[in-house]
Short mmCIF file of C-alpha atoms in Angstrom, two decimals:
data_model
loop_
_atom_site.label_atom_id
_atom_site.label_comp_id
_atom_site.label_asym_id
_atom_site.label_seq_id
_atom_site.Cartn_x
_atom_site.Cartn_y
_atom_site.Cartn_z
CA MET A 1 0.01 -0.15 0.22
CA ALA A 2 1.65 3.39 -0.80
CA ASP A 3 2.21 6.18 1.83
CA ARG A 4 -0.86 8.04 1.20
CA GLU A 5 -3.11 5.00 1.78
CA VAL A 6 -0.58 4.74 5.66
CA ASP A 7 -2.75 7.95 6.27
CA GLN A 8 -6.16 6.98 5.02
CA LEU A 9 -5.58 3.69 7.29
CA LEU A 10 -4.25 6.67 10.33
CA VAL A 11 -6.75 9.07 9.66
CA GLU A 12 -9.14 6.82 9.71
CA ARG A 13 -8.37 4.79 12.88
CA VAL A 14 -8.61 8.53 14.23
CA GLN A 15 -12.05 9.42 13.01
CA ARG A 16 -12.87 6.50 15.13
CA GLY A 17 -11.42 7.83 18.30
CA ASP A 18 -7.97 7.16 18.75
CA LYS A 19 -6.60 9.71 19.01
CA GLN A 20 -2.73 7.93 19.25
CA ALA A 21 -3.29 7.86 16.02
CA PHE A 22 -3.29 11.58 15.48
CA ASN A 23 0.50 11.80 17.64
CA LEU A 24 2.05 9.39 14.59
CA LEU A 25 0.62 11.68 12.16
CA VAL A 26 1.96 14.26 13.44
CA THR A 27 5.39 12.65 14.34
CA LYS A 28 5.17 12.31 10.73
CA TYR A 29 4.49 15.62 9.27
CA GLN A 30 5.89 17.82 11.78
CA ARG A 31 9.01 19.06 10.60
CA LYS A 32 7.76 19.35 7.18
CA LEU A 33 4.70 21.43 7.92
CA GLY A 34 6.50 23.20 10.77
CA ARG A 35 9.02 24.19 7.52
CA LEU A 36 6.41 25.25 5.66
CA ILE A 37 4.54 27.83 7.94
CA SER A 38 7.88 28.77 9.05
CA ARG A 39 7.91 30.77 5.33
CA PHE A 40 4.76 32.95 6.18
CA ILE A 41 6.25 33.81 10.12
CA ARG A 42 9.40 34.61 10.97
CA ASP A 43 9.53 34.36 14.12
CA PRO A 44 10.46 30.79 15.31
CA ALA A 45 8.69 31.10 17.86
CA GLU A 46 5.71 31.41 16.94
CA ALA A 47 6.00 29.31 13.70
CA GLU A 48 6.34 26.46 15.75
CA ASP A 49 3.21 28.50 18.08
CA VAL A 50 0.76 28.33 14.72
CA THR A 51 2.27 24.95 14.20
CA GLN A 52 0.89 23.46 16.75
CA ASP A 53 -2.41 25.37 16.23
CA ALA A 54 -1.97 24.01 12.57
CA PHE A 55 -2.22 20.46 13.88
CA ILE A 56 -4.77 20.78 16.36
CA LYS A 57 -7.40 22.39 14.15
CA ALA A 58 -6.19 19.57 11.68
CA TYR A 59 -7.46 17.05 14.38
CA ARG A 60 -11.04 19.07 14.30
CA ALA A 61 -11.74 19.15 11.36
CA LEU A 62 -11.10 15.76 11.06
CA PRO A 63 -14.66 14.32 11.02
CA GLY A 64 -15.18 16.21 8.12
CA PHE A 65 -11.33 14.94 5.64
CA ARG A 66 -13.55 12.23 3.73
CA GLY A 67 -10.39 11.03 1.88
CA GLU A 68 -10.47 12.58 -1.78
CA SER A 69 -7.43 14.43 -1.90
CA ALA A 70 -3.67 13.52 -0.11
CA PHE A 71 -3.94 14.20 3.84
CA TYR A 72 -1.15 16.60 3.60
CA THR A 73 -2.35 18.29 0.64
CA TRP A 74 -5.33 18.57 3.49
CA LEU A 75 -3.50 19.47 6.02
CA TYR A 76 -1.06 21.22 3.73
CA ARG A 77 -3.96 23.67 3.33
CA ILE A 78 -5.03 23.59 7.34
CA GLY A 79 -1.27 25.13 7.38
CA ILE A 80 -1.80 27.90 4.99
CA ASN A 81 -4.83 29.03 6.22
CA THR A 82 -4.24 29.11 9.93
CA ALA A 83 -0.73 30.85 9.35
CA LYS A 84 -2.51 33.67 7.00
CA ASN A 85 -5.46 34.00 9.91
CA TYR A 86 -2.31 34.76 12.24
CA LEU A 87 -1.00 36.67 10.57
CA LEU A 88 -4.39 38.40 9.64
CA ALA A 89 -5.20 38.84 13.67
CA SER A 90 -1.69 40.35 14.11
CA LYS A 91 -2.19 42.21 11.92
CA ARG A 92 0.79 41.78 9.65
CA ARG A 93 1.23 41.31 5.88
CA ALA A 94 1.70 37.39 4.84
CA PRO A 95 4.30 37.86 2.39
CA THR A 96 2.36 37.92 -0.83
CA SER A 97 5.61 37.93 -2.60
CA THR A 98 6.14 33.99 -2.20
CA PRO A 99 5.02 31.32 -4.75
CA PHE A 100 3.65 28.41 -4.01
CA ASP A 101 0.34 26.88 -3.69
CA ILE A 102 -1.10 23.38 -3.25
CA GLU A 103 1.16 21.69 -5.98
CA ASP A 104 4.17 22.33 -3.45
CA ALA A 105 2.76 19.69 -0.74
CA GLU A 106 3.70 16.55 -2.36
CA SER A 107 7.15 17.84 -3.35
CA PHE A 108 7.85 21.24 -1.00
CA GLU A 109 11.42 21.70 -1.87
CA ASP A 110 12.01 24.55 -1.55
CA ALA A 111 14.95 25.52 0.85
CA THR A 112 16.39 29.07 0.25
CA LEU A 113 12.90 30.46 1.70
CA LEU A 114 12.91 29.09 5.00
CA HIS A 115 13.58 30.45 7.92
CA GLU A 116 14.17 27.88 11.17
CA VAL A 117 13.97 27.68 15.02
CA SER A 118 16.59 29.98 15.52
CA THR A 119 17.50 29.42 19.54
CA PRO A 120 21.07 28.96 19.99
CA GLU A 121 20.25 25.93 21.62
CA ASN A 122 17.94 24.50 19.37
CA GLU A 123 20.49 25.34 16.10
CA LEU A 124 22.97 23.32 18.55
CA MET A 125 21.29 20.50 18.36
CA SER A 126 19.81 20.52 15.22
CA LYS A 127 23.20 20.63 13.79
CA GLN A 128 24.60 17.54 16.27
CA VAL A 129 20.93 15.54 15.16
CA VAL A 130 22.05 16.76 11.44
CA ASP A 131 26.18 15.74 12.40
CA VAL A 132 24.98 12.16 13.31
CA VAL A 133 22.96 10.81 11.08
CA GLN A 134 25.49 12.06 8.21
CA SER A 135 28.06 10.90 9.82
CA SER A 136 26.31 7.42 11.12
CA LEU A 137 24.59 7.02 6.99
CA GLN A 138 28.68 7.52 5.35
CA GLN A 139 30.14 5.07 8.15
CA LEU A 140 27.82 2.81 6.59
CA PRO A 141 28.71 -0.29 3.98
CA GLU A 142 27.92 0.89 0.39
CA ASP A 143 25.25 -1.67 -0.26
CA LEU A 144 22.69 -0.04 3.25
CA ARG A 145 24.05 3.26 2.71
CA SER A 146 22.86 3.57 -1.33
CA ALA A 147 19.74 1.72 -0.68
CA LEU A 148 18.48 4.14 1.88
CA THR A 149 19.55 7.33 -0.27
CA LEU A 150 17.87 6.43 -3.06
CA ARG A 151 14.48 5.71 -0.35
CA GLU A 152 14.70 8.74 1.37
CA ILE A 153 16.08 10.55 -1.32
CA GLU A 154 15.05 10.02 -4.43
CA GLY A 155 11.91 8.53 -3.27
CA LEU A 156 12.10 5.67 -5.26
CA SER A 157 9.94 2.28 -4.16
CA TYR A 158 11.01 -0.43 -3.26
CA GLU A 159 10.93 -2.22 -6.45
CA GLU A 160 12.39 0.68 -8.43
CA ILE A 161 15.53 -0.20 -6.09
CA ALA A 162 16.19 -3.40 -7.02
CA SER A 163 16.13 -2.92 -10.07
CA VAL A 164 18.65 -0.37 -9.54
CA MET A 165 19.99 -2.21 -7.78
CA ASN A 166 20.01 -6.02 -9.67
CA CYS A 167 18.61 -7.47 -6.49
CA PRO A 168 15.31 -9.35 -4.86
CA ILE A 169 13.12 -6.71 -3.48
CA GLY A 170 13.56 -8.47 -0.21
CA THR A 171 17.07 -7.66 -0.29
CA VAL A 172 15.79 -4.30 -0.17
CA ARG A 173 13.82 -4.11 2.42
CA SER A 174 16.11 -5.85 4.91
CA ARG A 175 19.01 -2.93 3.60
CA ILE A 176 16.66 -0.14 4.20
CA PHE A 177 15.64 -0.98 6.99
CA ARG A 178 19.57 -1.92 8.36
CA ALA A 179 20.80 1.33 7.01
CA ARG A 180 17.62 3.59 9.10
CA GLU A 181 18.21 1.07 12.52
CA ALA A 182 22.56 1.63 12.47
CA VAL A 183 21.81 5.12 12.70
CA ALA A 184 18.90 5.08 14.67
CA GLU A 185 21.59 3.58 17.83
CA ASN A 186 23.73 6.13 17.13
CA LEU A 187 21.03 8.79 16.92
CA ARG A 188 18.88 7.71 20.54
CA PRO A 189 21.42 8.53 22.80
CA LEU A 190 21.81 12.41 21.93
CA LEU A 191 17.48 12.28 21.68
CA GLU A 192 17.06 10.51 24.99
CA THR A 193 19.92 12.99 26.71
CA SER A 194 17.14 16.07 25.20
CA LYS A 195 13.81 14.21 26.14
CA GLY A 196 13.03 16.98 28.30
CA LYS A 197 13.95 19.74 25.59
CA ARG A 198 10.95 17.63 23.25
CA TRP A 199 13.34 16.39 20.47
CA MET B 1 8.05 -5.05 15.07
CA LYS B 2 10.95 -2.79 13.59
CA GLN B 3 11.28 -4.07 10.01
CA GLY B 4 8.03 -4.21 9.83
CA ILE B 5 8.06 0.20 10.87
CA SER B 6 10.72 0.66 8.08
CA VAL B 7 8.56 -0.92 5.57
CA LEU B 8 5.34 -0.20 6.36
CA MET B 9 6.62 3.98 6.48
CA ASP B 10 7.78 3.97 2.49
CA GLY B 11 3.98 2.30 2.30
CA GLU B 12 5.53 -1.53 1.37
CA LEU B 13 3.14 -3.21 3.60
CA HIS B 14 -0.09 -5.26 3.07
CA GLU B 15 -3.22 -3.72 3.67
CA ASP B 16 -3.58 -5.80 6.81
CA GLU B 17 -0.40 -5.74 8.01
CA ALA B 18 -0.48 -2.11 8.16
CA GLU B 19 -4.12 -1.55 10.21
CA VAL B 20 -2.60 -4.49 12.62
CA LEU B 21 1.11 -3.10 13.07
CA LEU B 22 -0.38 1.00 13.24
CA GLY B 23 -1.99 -0.62 16.30
CA GLU B 24 0.98 -1.85 18.07
CA ILE B 25 2.75 0.44 17.20
CA ARG B 26 0.72 3.66 19.19
CA ARG B 27 0.08 1.83 21.54
CA ASP B 28 3.76 0.83 21.89
CA GLY B 29 5.97 3.83 23.48
CA ASP B 30 9.24 2.25 22.13
CA ALA B 31 7.63 1.55 18.71
CA HIS B 32 6.09 4.61 18.59
CA GLY B 33 9.60 5.96 19.06
CA ASP B 34 11.59 4.16 16.48
CA TRP B 35 8.50 5.71 13.94
CA ALA B 36 10.01 8.91 15.37
CA VAL B 37 13.29 8.38 14.62
CA TYR B 38 13.07 6.90 11.67
CA HIS B 39 10.82 9.68 10.44
CA LEU B 40 13.79 11.92 11.82
CA ILE B 41 16.41 10.23 9.61
CA GLY B 42 14.41 10.42 6.70
CA ASP B 43 13.40 13.97 7.37
CA VAL B 44 17.07 14.76 7.67
CA LEU B 45 18.23 13.40 4.63
CA ARG B 46 16.18 15.74 2.79
CA GLN B 47 16.16 18.55 4.41
CA PRO B 48 19.70 18.84 6.85
CA GLU B 49 18.95 22.35 7.19
CA HIS B 50 15.61 22.63 8.64
CA ILE B 51 15.61 20.00 10.93
CA HIS B 52 13.55 21.69 14.24
CA ARG B 53 13.00 19.99 17.33
CA ASP B 54 9.88 17.96 18.27
CA LEU B 55 6.47 19.23 18.27
CA GLY B 56 4.62 16.39 18.98
CA ALA B 57 4.83 16.22 22.79
CA GLY B 58 3.44 20.43 22.70
CA VAL B 59 1.03 18.22 20.40
CA GLN B 60 -0.19 15.68 22.76
CA ALA B 61 -0.74 18.31 25.20
CA ARG B 62 -2.57 20.35 23.70
CA MET B 63 -5.22 17.41 22.58
CA LYS B 64 -5.63 16.68 25.86
CA ASP B 65 -8.39 19.21 26.33
CA GLU B 66 -9.72 18.35 22.68
CA PRO B 67 -13.42 16.04 22.72
CA THR B 68 -12.69 12.37 20.78
CA VAL B 69 -13.75 13.61 17.41
CA LEU B 70 -15.82 11.13 15.62
CA ALA B 71 -16.92 10.39 12.08
CA PRO B 72 -18.91 8.23 9.35
CA ARG B 73 -17.25 5.95 7.35
CA SER B 74 -14.96 7.93 5.06
CA ARG B 75 -16.40 8.30 1.05
CA ALA B 76 -13.40 6.42 0.17
CA VAL B 77 -14.07 3.41 2.30
CA THR B 78 -18.04 3.13 1.17
CA GLN B 79 -17.07 3.63 -2.19
CA LYS B 80 -14.26 0.58 -2.04
CA VAL B 81 -16.59 -1.05 -1.06
CA ARG B 82 -20.06 -0.09 -3.42
CA THR B 83 -16.69 -0.44 -6.22
CA VAL B 84 -16.14 -4.20 -4.78
CA ALA B 85 -19.81 -5.06 -4.43
CA LEU B 86 -20.67 -4.13 -8.01
CA SER B 87 -17.99 -6.04 -9.74
CA ALA B 88 -18.77 -8.70 -8.13
CA ALA B 89 -22.59 -8.50 -8.78
CA ALA B 90 -21.87 -7.67 -12.69
CA SER B 91 -19.47 -11.04 -12.45
CA VAL B 92 -22.34 -13.02 -11.35
CA VAL B 93 -24.35 -11.31 -13.78
CA ALA B 94 -22.65 -12.44 -16.77
CA VAL B 95 -21.71 -16.50 -15.78
CA GLY B 96 -25.42 -16.63 -15.57
CA VAL B 97 -25.86 -15.13 -18.80
CA VAL B 98 -23.40 -17.14 -19.89
CA ALA B 99 -24.85 -19.93 -18.67
CA TRP B 100 -28.38 -19.45 -19.42
CA MET B 101 -27.16 -19.37 -23.59
CA SER B 102 -25.20 -22.54 -23.32
CA LEU B 103 -28.22 -24.34 -21.66
CA GLN B 104 -30.85 -22.86 -24.69
CA ILE B 105 -27.84 -24.42 -27.53
CA ALA B 106 -26.65 -26.99 -26.09
CA PRO B 107 -28.40 -29.56 -25.20
CA GLU B 108 -30.83 -29.50 -29.29
CA ALA B 109 -28.94 -31.50 -31.17
CA ALA B 110 -28.53 -35.33 -29.30
CA PRO B 111 -32.04 -35.36 -28.35
CA GLN B 112 -33.67 -34.26 -30.46
CA LEU B 113 -32.24 -37.44 -32.72
CA ALA B 114 -32.93 -39.50 -29.65
CA MET B 115 -36.83 -38.77 -29.05
CA GLN B 116 -37.02 -39.57 -33.74
CA ASP B 117 -39.53 -41.69 -34.73
CA ALA B 118 -38.36 -44.19 -37.22
CA SER B 119 -39.55 -42.22 -40.02
CA MET B 120 -37.67 -39.47 -39.45
CA ARG B 121 -34.47 -41.22 -39.18
CA PRO B 122 -32.57 -41.39 -42.25
CA VAL B 123 -33.72 -43.94 -44.72
CA LYS B 124 -31.29 -45.61 -47.77
CA MET B 125 -32.81 -43.67 -50.68
CA ALA B 126 -32.41 -45.07 -54.52
CA ILE B 127 -31.16 -42.44 -56.17
CA HIS B 128 -30.61 -42.05 -59.53
CA PRO B 129 -26.91 -41.81 -61.55
CA LYS B 130 -27.64 -38.50 -62.51
CA SER B 131 -28.89 -37.49 -58.93
CA ASN B 132 -25.14 -36.40 -58.43
CA ASP B 133 -24.58 -34.53 -60.94
CA TYR B 134 -27.79 -31.84 -59.59
CA LEU B 135 -26.05 -32.42 -55.75
CA MET B 136 -22.50 -31.59 -56.80
CA ALA B 137 -24.16 -28.34 -58.95
CA HIS B 138 -26.07 -27.33 -56.01
CA GLN B 139 -23.96 -28.18 -53.42
CA GLU B 140 -23.61 -23.71 -52.03
CA PHE B 141 -27.42 -24.30 -51.16
CA SER B 142 -26.64 -26.85 -48.97
CA PRO B 143 -27.45 -25.63 -45.55
CA ALA B 144 -24.56 -28.25 -44.11
CA ALA B 145 -23.09 -24.33 -43.65
CA ASP B 146 -24.79 -23.25 -40.98
CA MET B 147 -25.46 -26.47 -39.31
CA THR B 148 -26.82 -25.15 -35.73
CA GLY B 149 -30.39 -25.75 -35.06
CA GLY B 150 -30.98 -27.30 -38.31
CA THR B 151 -30.28 -31.39 -37.61
CA ALA B 152 -33.53 -32.38 -37.14
CA TYR B 153 -33.55 -31.43 -40.30
CA ILE B 154 -30.93 -33.51 -42.37
CA ARG B 155 -31.25 -36.74 -43.40
CA THR B 156 -28.13 -38.54 -45.24
CA VAL B 157 -27.88 -38.61 -48.11
CA ALA B 158 -25.65 -41.23 -50.00
CA TYR B 159 -24.75 -42.74 -53.68
CA SER B 160 -23.09 -45.22 -55.33
CA LEU B 161 -22.43 -47.07 -58.21
CA ASN B 162 -22.47 -50.91 -57.92
CA GLU B 163 -26.08 -49.60 -57.04
CA LYS B 164 -28.75 -50.05 -59.26
CA PRO B 165 -31.78 -48.10 -60.15
#
């Protein structure tokens, strides 16, 4: 089943009264939505609050979500509206020169326009997380590194990766998992030390 | 379970397995942690310059005050069920039509032959040698090209040179 269908399963769980399922969606999309909202709201703390607001609004609106569009496309619209309403309420203007529309929701890669939560503490933590992930990736055997890169960066399916790497799909599945787990092993101690700081 | 989470987040798990695994992840804190870390790794690889702290705990805290949402089954699911039901009904109708048609055609020939009385059975007829030429000349009008349903009207005709009129 496609990624969109996994989201739909989670949405249906939430619609049946499962709040925990919504947390999985928040975990999955928080950074993507946060990046989107920070295009409108420059202040990192405000952007963070508005991102949380957008998730709460999405949760309240979920009974009306019928799965006609992808969940993230729908969440994207809520994020934009929440950010614009926040700016209107703050009597500030949303940046009108920023060109983006619904199509951006599925391929949001415009990094140059983004702002970030930029307190020194967060910047340091972000840097450490990125360093650990990248150094762990470099230490992986070539086959594991390639499989994970083809999946996460190039967005290829298992079948496509199997074709590129000339190996069975089962091997691709195993390589991607082993690569993720090897990186996660190095990342967990760092995240655990920062548990109180919501990393 | 970790490998299952890895496959699930790549959208490569079957729906029934995904449904079961999602249930386990939401109940198991460690599994939720793995889900979070794997997604963080993906976000770092795609957008390393834009990693911020986890907002999940904040959202979760605010959601404690939110009433639980309940919604009727989504249209997508209803449509899926309707599509499957219509497909099944169409298949049953198609099979029924084919079966009915074959019943209309198949039993025609043999029972009719069996039921024919002696007078209707093929008889040995005396044919004049000139008839041979006649049959040859008019063979294009023979019903042999379209035998279906015409078995009852067929009579066997034979001719032998040794046979004298």
